[in-house]
Coordinates of C-alpha atoms and ligand atoms in Angstrom, one line a residue:
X256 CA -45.9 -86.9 19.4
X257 CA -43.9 -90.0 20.0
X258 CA -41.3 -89.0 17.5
X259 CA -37.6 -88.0 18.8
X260 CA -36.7 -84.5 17.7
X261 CA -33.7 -86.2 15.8
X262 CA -36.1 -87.5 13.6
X263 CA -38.2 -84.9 13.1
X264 CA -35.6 -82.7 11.4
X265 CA -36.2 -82.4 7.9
X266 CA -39.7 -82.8 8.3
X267 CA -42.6 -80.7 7.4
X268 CA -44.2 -78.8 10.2
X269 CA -47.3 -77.3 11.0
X270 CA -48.1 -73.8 13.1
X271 CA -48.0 -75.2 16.8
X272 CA -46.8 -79.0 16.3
X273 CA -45.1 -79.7 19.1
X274 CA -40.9 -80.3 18.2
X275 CA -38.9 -81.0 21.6
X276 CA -38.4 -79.5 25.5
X277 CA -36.7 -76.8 26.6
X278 CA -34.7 -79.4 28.7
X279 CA -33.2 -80.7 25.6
X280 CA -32.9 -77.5 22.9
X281 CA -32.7 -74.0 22.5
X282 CA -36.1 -72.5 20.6
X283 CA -34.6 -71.2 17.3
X284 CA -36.5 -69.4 14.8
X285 CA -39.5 -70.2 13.3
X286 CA -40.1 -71.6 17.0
X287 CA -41.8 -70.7 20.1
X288 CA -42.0 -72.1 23.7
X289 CA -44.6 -72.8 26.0
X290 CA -44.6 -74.3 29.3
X291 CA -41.4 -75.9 28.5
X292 CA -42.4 -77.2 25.6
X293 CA -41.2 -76.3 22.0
X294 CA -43.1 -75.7 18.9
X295 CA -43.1 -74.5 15.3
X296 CA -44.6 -71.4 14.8
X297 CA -44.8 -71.3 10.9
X298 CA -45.0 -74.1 8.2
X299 CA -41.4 -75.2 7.6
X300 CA -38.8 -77.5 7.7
X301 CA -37.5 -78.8 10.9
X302 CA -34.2 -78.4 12.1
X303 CA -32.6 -80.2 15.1
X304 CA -29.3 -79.1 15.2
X305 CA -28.2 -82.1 18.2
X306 CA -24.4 -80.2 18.3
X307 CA -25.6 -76.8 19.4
X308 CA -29.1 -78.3 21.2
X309 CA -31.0 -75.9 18.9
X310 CA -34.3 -76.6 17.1
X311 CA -35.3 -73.5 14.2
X312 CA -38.4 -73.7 11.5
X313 CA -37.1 -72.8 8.2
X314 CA -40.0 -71.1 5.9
X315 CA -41.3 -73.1 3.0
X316 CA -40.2 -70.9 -0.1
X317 CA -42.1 -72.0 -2.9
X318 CA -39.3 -71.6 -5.7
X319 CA -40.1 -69.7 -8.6
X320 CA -41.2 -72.0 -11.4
X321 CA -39.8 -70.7 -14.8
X322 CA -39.4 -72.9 -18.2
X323 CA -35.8 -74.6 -18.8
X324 CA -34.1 -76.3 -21.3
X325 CA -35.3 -80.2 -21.0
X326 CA -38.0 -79.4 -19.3
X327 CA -42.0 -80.3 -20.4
X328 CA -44.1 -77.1 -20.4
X329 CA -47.9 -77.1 -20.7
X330 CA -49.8 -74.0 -22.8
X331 CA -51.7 -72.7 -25.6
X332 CA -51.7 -72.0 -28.8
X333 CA -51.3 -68.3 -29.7
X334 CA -50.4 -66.8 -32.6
X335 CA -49.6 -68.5 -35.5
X336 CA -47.7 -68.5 -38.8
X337 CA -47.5 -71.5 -41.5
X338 CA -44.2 -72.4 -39.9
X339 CA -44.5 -71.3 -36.1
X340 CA -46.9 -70.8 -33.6
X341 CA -46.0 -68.8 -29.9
X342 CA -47.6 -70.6 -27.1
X343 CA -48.5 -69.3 -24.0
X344 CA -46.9 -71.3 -21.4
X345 CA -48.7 -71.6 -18.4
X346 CA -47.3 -74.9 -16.9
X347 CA -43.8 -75.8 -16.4
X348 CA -43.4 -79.3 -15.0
X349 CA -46.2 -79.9 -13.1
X350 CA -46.6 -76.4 -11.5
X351 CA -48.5 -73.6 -12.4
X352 CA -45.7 -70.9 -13.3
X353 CA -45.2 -67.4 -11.9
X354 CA -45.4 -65.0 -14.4
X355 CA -45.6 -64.6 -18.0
X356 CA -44.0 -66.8 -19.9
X357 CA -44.0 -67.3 -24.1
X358 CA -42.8 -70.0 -26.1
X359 CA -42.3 -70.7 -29.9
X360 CA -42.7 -74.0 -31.9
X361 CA -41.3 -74.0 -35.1
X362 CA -42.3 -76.3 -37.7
X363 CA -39.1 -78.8 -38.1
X364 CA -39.5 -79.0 -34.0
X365 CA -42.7 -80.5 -34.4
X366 CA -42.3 -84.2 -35.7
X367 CA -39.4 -86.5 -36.9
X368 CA -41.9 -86.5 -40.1
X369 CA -41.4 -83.9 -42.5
X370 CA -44.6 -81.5 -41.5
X371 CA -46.2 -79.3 -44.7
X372 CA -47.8 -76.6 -42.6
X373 CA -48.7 -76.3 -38.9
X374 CA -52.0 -76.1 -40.1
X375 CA -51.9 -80.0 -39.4
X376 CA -49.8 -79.8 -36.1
X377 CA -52.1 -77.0 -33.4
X378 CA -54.4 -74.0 -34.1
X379 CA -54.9 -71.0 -31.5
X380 CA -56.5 -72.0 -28.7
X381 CA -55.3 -75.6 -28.6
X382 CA -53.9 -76.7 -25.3
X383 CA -50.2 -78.6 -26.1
X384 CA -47.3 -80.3 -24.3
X385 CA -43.7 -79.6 -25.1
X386 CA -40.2 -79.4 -24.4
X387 CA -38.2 -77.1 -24.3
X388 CA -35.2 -77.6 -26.2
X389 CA -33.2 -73.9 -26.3
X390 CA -33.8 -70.4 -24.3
X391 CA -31.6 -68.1 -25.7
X392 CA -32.7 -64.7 -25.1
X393 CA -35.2 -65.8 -23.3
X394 CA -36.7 -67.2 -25.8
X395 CA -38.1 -71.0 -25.1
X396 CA -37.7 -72.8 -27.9
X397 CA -40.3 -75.6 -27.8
X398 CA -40.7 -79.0 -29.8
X399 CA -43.3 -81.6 -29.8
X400 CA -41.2 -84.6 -31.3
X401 CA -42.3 -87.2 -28.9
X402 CA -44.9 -89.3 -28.6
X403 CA -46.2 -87.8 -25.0
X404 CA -45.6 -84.4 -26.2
X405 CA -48.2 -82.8 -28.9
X406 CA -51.9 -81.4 -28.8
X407 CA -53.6 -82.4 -25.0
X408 CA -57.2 -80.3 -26.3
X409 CA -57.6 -79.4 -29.7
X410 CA -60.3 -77.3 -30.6
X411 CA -62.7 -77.0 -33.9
X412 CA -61.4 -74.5 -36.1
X413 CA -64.9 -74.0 -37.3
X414 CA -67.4 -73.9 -33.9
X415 CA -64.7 -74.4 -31.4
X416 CA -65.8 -77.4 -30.8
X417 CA -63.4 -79.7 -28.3
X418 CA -62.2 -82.3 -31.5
X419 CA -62.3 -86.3 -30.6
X420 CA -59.2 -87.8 -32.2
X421 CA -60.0 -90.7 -34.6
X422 CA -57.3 -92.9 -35.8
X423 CA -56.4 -90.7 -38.4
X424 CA -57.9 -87.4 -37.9
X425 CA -59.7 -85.4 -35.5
X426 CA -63.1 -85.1 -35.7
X427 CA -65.5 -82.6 -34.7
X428 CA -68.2 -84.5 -33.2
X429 CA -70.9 -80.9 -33.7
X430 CA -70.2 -79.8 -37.2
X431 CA -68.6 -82.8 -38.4
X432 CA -65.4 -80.7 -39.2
X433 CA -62.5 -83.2 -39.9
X434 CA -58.9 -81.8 -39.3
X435 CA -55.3 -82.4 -38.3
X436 CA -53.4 -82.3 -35.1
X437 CA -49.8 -83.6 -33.8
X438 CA -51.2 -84.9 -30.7
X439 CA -50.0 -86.5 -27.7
X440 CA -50.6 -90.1 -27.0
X441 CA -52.6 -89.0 -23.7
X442 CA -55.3 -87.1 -26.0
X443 CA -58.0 -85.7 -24.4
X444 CA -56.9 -86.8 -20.5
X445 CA -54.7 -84.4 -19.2
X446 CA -57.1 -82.9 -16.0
X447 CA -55.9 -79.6 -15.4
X448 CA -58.7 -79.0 -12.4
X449 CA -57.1 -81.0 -9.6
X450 CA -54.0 -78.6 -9.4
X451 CA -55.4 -75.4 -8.6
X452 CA -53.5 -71.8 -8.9
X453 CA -51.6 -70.3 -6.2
X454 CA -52.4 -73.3 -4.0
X455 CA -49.8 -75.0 -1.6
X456 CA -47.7 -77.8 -2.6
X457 CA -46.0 -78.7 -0.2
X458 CA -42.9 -81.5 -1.5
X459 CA -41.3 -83.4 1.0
Ligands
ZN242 ZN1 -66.9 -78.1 -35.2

């Protein structure tokens, strides 16, 4: 390890990555020592506190990820009603979030268009994007007035089909089902495998 403990703090450290001498600092927390040498003994942050000659690991704490106002939420389509659906929102951002979590999308938070039914904006089961705009009561308001924001998988409301969008419409390319959908302009390309549940992200 070549770098100075100076510059280490504020890093990202490993279990047993090696972070100054006893010579220079005092072992704080989230630290052992060994043979004069100090290292981390959890994954953390580095601190190299060069007034009091201390060096301490603080613990990662992966902050709770819950919906807020502004932010874009992924989920699906639950229950709906000719002028709302709830959808259940299980990304907020680009986390996975931690807990239960329902939002509703009413039908003049859909598109600047006038919109007749949401029969032509999501069914259930339809994965969408959208942002939340109010969360009074805990209730996350959602709309879908954007051009990125929308249906990411829509699915056949006959066979449940994933639907291809055409120019105008979505097609069902099994039955040959034709039907409507507010989508986003990313359609279809949203991979939701590469970020796994409950794994690590570690943001430096
Ligand atoms: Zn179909």
């Amino acid at each position: 390890m070549s770098a100075k403990p100076s510059e280490r703090s504020g890093q990202v450290v490993i279990p047993g990555e090696r972070l100054g001498v006893i010579e220079e600092f005092i072992p704080d927390s989230g630290t052992y020592s060994k043979d004069g040498v100090i290292y981390s003994k959890i994954v953390g942050r580095a601190l190299v506190d060069l007034l009091n000659k201390r060096v301490s690991v603080y613990p990662l704490v992966k902050e709770a990820t819950v919906p807020k106002m502004g932010i874009e939420v992924v989920g699906q389509v639950g229950n709906a009603q000719s002028d709302n659906v709830l959808v259940r929102i299980f990304r907020v951002g680009s986390k996975d979030v931690s807990g239960v979590f329902t939002g509703i999308l009413h039908i003049s938070d859909v598109a600047d268009r006038y919109v007749n039914s949401m029969n032509e904006v999501c069914k259930p089961g339809d994965i969408i994007r959208a942002k939340v705009i109010s969360e009074k009561n805990q209730i996350y308001h959602l709309t879908t007035s954007d051009k990125n924001l929308g249906v990411l998988y829509g699915f056949c409301g006959r066979c449940g089909n994933l639907l291809e969008s055409q120019r105008h419409e979505m097609l069902c390319p099994k039955c040959g089902n034709i039907e409507e959908r507010k989508t986003a302009f990313d359609y279809g390309k949203e991979d939701f495998t590469r970020r796994k549940k409950g794994s690590v992200i570690v943001e430096s």
